[in-house]
Coordinates of N, CA and C in Angstrom, one line a residue:
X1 N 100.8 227.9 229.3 CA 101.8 228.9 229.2 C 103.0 228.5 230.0
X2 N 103.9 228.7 229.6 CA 105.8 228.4 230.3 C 105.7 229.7 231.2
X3 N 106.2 228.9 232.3 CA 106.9 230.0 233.1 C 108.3 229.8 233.7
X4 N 109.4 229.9 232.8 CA 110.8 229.5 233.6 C 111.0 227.6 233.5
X5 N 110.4 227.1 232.1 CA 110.6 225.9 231.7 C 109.5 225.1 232.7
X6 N 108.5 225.6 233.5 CA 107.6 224.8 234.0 C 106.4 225.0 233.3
X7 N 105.1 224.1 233.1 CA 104.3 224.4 232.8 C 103.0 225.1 234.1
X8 N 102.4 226.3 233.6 CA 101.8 226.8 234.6 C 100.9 226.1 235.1
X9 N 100.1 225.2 234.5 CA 99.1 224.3 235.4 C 99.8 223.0 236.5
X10 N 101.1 223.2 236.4 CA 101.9 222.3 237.1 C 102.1 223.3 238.5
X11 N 102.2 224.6 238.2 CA 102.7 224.9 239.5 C 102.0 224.5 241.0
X12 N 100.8 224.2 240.6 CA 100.2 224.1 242.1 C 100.7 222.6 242.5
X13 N 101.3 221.7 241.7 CA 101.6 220.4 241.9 C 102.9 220.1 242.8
X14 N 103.8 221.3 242.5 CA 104.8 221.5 243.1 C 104.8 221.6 244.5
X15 N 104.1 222.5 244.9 CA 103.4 222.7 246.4 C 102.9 221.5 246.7
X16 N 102.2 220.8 246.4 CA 101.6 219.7 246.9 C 102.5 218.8 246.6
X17 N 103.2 218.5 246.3 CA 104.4 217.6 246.2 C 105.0 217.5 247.6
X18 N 105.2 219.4 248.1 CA 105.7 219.4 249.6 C 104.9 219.1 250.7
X19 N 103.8 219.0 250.3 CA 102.8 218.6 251.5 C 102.7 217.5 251.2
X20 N 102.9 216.5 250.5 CA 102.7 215.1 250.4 C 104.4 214.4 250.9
X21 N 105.1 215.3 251.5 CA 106.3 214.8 251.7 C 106.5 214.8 253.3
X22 N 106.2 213.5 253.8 CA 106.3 213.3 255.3 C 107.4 214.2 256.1
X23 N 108.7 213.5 255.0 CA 110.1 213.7 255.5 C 110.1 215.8 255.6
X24 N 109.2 216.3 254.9 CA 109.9 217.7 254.8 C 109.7 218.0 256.2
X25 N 110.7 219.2 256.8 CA 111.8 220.1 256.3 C 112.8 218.6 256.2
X26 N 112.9 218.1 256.7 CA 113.7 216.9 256.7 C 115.4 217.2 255.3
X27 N 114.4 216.2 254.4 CA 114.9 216.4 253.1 C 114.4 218.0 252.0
X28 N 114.8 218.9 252.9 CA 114.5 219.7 251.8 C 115.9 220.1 251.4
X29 N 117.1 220.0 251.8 CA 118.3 220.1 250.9 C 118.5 219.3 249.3
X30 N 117.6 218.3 249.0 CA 117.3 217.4 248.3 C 116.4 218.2 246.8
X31 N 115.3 219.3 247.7 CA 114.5 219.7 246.4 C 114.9 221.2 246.6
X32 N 115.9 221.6 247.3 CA 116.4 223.3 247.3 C 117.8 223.2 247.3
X33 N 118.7 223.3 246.8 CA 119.8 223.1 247.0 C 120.7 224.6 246.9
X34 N 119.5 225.5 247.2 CA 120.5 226.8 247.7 C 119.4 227.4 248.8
X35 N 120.0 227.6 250.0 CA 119.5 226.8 251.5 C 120.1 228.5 251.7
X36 N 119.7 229.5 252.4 CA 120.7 230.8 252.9 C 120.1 231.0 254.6
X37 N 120.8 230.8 255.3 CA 120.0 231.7 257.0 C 120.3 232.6 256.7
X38 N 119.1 233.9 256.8 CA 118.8 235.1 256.4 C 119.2 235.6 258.0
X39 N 118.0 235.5 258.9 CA 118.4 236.7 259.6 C 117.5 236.3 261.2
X40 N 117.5 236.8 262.2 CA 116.7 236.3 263.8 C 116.2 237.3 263.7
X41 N 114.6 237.1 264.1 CA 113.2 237.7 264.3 C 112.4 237.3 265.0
X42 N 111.4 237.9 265.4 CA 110.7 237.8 266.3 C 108.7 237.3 265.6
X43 N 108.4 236.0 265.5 CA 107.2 236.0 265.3 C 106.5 235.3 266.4
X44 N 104.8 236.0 266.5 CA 103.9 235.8 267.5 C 104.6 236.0 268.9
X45 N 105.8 237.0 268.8 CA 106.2 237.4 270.3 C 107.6 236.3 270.5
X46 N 107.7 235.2 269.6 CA 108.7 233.8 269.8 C 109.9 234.3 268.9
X47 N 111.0 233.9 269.4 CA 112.1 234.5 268.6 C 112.5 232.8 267.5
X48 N 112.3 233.3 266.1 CA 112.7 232.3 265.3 C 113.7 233.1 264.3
X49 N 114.5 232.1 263.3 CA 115.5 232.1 262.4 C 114.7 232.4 261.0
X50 N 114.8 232.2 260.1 CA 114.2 232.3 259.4 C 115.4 232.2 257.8
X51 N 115.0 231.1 257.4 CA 115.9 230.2 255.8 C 114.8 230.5 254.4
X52 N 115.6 231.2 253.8 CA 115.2 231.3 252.7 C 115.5 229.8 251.1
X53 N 115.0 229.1 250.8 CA 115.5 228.3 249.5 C 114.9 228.3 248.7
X54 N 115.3 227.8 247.7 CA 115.4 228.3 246.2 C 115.8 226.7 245.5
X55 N 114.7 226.7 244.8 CA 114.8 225.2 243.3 C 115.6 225.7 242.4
X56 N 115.7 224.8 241.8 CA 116.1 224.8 240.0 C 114.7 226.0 239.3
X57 N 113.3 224.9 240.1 CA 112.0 225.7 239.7 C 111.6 227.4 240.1
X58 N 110.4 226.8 239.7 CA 110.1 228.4 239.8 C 109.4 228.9 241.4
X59 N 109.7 227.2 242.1 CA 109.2 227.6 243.9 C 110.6 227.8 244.9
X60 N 109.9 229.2 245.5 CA 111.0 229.6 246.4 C 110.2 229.2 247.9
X61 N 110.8 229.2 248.9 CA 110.4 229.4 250.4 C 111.2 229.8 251.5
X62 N 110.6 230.3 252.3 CA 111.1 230.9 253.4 C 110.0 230.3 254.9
X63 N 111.2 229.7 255.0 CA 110.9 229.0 256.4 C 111.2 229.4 257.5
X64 N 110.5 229.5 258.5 CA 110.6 230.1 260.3 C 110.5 229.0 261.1
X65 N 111.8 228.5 261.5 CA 112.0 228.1 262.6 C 112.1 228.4 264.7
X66 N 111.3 227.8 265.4 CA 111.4 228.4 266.4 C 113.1 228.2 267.0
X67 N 113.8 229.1 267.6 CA 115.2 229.1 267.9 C 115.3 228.0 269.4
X68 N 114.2 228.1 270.0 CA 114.5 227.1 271.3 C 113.9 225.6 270.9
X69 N 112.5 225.4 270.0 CA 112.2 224.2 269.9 C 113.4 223.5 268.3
X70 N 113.6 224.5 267.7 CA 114.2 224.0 266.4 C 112.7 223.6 265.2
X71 N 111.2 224.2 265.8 CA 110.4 223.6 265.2 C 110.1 224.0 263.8
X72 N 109.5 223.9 262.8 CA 109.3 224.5 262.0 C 107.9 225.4 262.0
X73 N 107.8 226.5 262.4 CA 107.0 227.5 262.5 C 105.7 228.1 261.4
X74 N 106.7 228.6 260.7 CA 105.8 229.3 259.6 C 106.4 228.9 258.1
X75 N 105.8 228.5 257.0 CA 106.7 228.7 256.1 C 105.8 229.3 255.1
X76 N 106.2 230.1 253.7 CA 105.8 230.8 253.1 C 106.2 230.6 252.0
X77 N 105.9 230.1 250.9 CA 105.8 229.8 249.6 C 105.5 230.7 248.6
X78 N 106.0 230.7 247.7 CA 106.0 231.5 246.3 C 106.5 230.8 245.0
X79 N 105.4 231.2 244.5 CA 105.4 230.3 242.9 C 105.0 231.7 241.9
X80 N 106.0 231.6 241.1 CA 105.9 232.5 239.6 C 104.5 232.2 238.7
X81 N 103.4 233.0 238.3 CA 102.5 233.0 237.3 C 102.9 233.9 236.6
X82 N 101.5 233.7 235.5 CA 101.5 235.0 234.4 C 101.1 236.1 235.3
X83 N 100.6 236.0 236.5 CA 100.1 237.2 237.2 C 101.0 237.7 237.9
X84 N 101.9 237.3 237.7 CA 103.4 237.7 239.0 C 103.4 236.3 240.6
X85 N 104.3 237.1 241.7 CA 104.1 235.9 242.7 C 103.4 235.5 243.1
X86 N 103.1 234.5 243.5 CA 101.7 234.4 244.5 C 102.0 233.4 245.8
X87 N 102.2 234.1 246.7 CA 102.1 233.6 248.3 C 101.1 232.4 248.5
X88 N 101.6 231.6 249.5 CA 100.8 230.6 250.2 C 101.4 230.8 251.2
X89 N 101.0 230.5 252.6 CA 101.2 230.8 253.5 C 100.7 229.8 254.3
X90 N 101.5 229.0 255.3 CA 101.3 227.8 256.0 C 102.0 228.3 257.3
X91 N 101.0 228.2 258.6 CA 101.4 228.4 260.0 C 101.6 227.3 260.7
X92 N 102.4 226.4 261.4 CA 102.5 225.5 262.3 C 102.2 225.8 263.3
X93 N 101.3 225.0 264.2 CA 101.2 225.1 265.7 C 100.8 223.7 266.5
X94 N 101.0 224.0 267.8 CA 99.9 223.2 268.4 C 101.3 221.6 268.6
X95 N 102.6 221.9 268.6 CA 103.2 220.7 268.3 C 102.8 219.8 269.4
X96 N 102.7 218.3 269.1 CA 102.8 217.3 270.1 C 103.6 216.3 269.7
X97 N 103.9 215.3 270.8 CA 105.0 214.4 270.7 C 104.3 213.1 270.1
X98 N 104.4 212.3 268.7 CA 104.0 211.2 268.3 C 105.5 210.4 267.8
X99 N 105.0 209.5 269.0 CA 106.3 208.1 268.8 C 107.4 208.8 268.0
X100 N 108.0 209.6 269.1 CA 109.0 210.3 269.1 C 109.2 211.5 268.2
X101 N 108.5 211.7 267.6 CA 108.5 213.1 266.2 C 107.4 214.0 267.2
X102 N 108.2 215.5 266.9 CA 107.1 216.4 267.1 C 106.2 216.7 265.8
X103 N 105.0 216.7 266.3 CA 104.0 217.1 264.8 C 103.1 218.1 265.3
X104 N 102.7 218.7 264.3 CA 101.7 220.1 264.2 C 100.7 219.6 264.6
X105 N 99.6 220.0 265.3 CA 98.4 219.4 265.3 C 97.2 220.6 264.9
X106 N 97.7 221.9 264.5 CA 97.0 223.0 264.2 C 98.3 223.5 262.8
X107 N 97.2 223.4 261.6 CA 98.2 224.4 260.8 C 97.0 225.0 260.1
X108 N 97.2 226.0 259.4 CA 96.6 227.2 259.1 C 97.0 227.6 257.8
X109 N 96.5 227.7 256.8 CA 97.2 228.0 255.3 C 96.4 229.1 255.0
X110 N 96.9 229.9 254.4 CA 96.7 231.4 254.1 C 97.1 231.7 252.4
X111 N 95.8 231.8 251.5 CA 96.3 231.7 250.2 C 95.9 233.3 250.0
X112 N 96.0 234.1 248.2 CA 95.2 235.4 248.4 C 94.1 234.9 248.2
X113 N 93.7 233.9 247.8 CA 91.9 233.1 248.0 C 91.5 233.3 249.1
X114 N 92.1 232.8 250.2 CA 91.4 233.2 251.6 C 92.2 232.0 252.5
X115 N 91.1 231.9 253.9 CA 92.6 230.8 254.6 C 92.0 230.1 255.2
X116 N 92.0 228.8 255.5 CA 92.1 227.4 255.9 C 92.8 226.8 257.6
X117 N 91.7 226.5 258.2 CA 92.4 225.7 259.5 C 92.4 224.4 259.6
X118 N 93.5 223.5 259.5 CA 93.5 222.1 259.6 C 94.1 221.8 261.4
X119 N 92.6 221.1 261.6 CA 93.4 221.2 263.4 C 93.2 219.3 263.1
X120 N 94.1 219.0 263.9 CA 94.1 217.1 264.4 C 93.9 216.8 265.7
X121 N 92.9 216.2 266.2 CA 92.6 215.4 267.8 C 93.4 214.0 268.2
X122 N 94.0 213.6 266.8 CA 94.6 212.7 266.8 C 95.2 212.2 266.0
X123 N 96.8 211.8 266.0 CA 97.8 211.9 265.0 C 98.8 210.2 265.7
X124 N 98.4 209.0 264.9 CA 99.0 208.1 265.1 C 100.1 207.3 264.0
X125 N 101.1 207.1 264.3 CA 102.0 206.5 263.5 C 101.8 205.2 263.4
X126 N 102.6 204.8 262.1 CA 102.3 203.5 261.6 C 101.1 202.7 262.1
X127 N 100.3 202.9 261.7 CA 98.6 202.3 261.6 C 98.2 201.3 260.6
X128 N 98.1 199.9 261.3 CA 97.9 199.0 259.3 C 96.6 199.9 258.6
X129 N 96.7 199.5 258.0 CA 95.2 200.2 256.9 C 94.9 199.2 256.2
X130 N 93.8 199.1 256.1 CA 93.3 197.8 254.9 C 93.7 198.1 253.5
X131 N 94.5 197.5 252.9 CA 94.8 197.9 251.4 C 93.3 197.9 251.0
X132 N 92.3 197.7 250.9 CA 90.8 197.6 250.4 C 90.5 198.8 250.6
X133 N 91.0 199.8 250.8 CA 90.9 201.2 251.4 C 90.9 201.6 250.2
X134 N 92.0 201.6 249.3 CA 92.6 202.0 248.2 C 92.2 201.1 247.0
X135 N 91.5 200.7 246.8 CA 90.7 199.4 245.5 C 90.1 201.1 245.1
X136 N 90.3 200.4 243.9 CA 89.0 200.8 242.8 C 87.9 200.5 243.0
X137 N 87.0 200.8 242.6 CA 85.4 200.3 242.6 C 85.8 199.5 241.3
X138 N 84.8 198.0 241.1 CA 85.1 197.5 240.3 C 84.3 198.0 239.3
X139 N 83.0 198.4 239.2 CA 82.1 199.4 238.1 C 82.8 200.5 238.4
X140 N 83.2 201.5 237.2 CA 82.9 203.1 237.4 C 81.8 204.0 237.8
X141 N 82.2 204.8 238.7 CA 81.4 205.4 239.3 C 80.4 205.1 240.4
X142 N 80.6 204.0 240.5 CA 79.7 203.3 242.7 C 81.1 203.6 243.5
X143 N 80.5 203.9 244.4 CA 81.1 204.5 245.7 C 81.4 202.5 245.9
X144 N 82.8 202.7 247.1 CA 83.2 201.4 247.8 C 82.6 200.8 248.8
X145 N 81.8 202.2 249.7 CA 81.0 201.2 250.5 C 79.5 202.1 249.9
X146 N 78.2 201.5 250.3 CA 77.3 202.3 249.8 C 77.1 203.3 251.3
X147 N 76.0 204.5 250.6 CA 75.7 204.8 251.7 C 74.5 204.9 252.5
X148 N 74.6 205.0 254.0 CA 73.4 204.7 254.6 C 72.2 205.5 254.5
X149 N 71.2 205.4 254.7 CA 70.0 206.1 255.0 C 69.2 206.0 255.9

């Protein structure tokens, strides 16, 4: 079914588009290009800003920024179904300093399914990886490495 020229089984793709995007909030003038500072509030006791944007699509967000770190706090997502809105909800925390970028090392997503804690002990930049990481299996269906017993 269309919802506003997208297909509905695409909307979850959209969202994961943003989480597959290192750069965001970075480049998000690039996939929202109507950006508004709404208004200063107070979350978890921390006073942050709080930016509403808006796609071409059918995804809106509202982002909380902390006003002394400039970090990106909370952001809150909304995508159009046939059922009406539906919230996602992503909490930042826990920032630490990796080769010079602050990163979340606790975030928390909150769907109306229920909610999710992604915590990290360790967050390292540019790391080689073995392209063999990413191979195919050469038969379909065997695992790349086997496994042990």
């Amino acid at each position: 079914r269309d919802v506003t020229g997208v297909q509905t089984c695409a909307l979850p793709i959209l969202g994961a588009r943003l989480d597959a995007d290192v750069r965001f909030p970075a480049g998000i003038e690039n996939v929202f290009p109507k950006l508004t500072a709404e208004y200063f509030e107070e979350l978890n006791g921390r006073p942050v800003y709080q930016v509403s944007a808006k796609g071409s699509g059918p995804l809106e967000l509202e982002l909380f920024f902390d006003r002394d770190t400039h970090n990106l706090v909370r952001e809150i997502r909304y995508v159009e179904s046939p059922l009406g809105r539906i919230p996602t909800q992503l909490d930042y925390d826990d920032y630490r300093n990796v080769g010079g970028v602050e990163v979340p090392f606790r975030i928390i997503v909150t769907k109306p399914s229920g909610s999710s804690v992604i915590e990290f002990d360790d967050v390292r930049d540019n790391v080689p990886i073995d392209p063999a990481v990413f191979a195919r299996p050469s038969t379909p269906g065997t695992n790349v490495e086997s496994p042990t017993k």
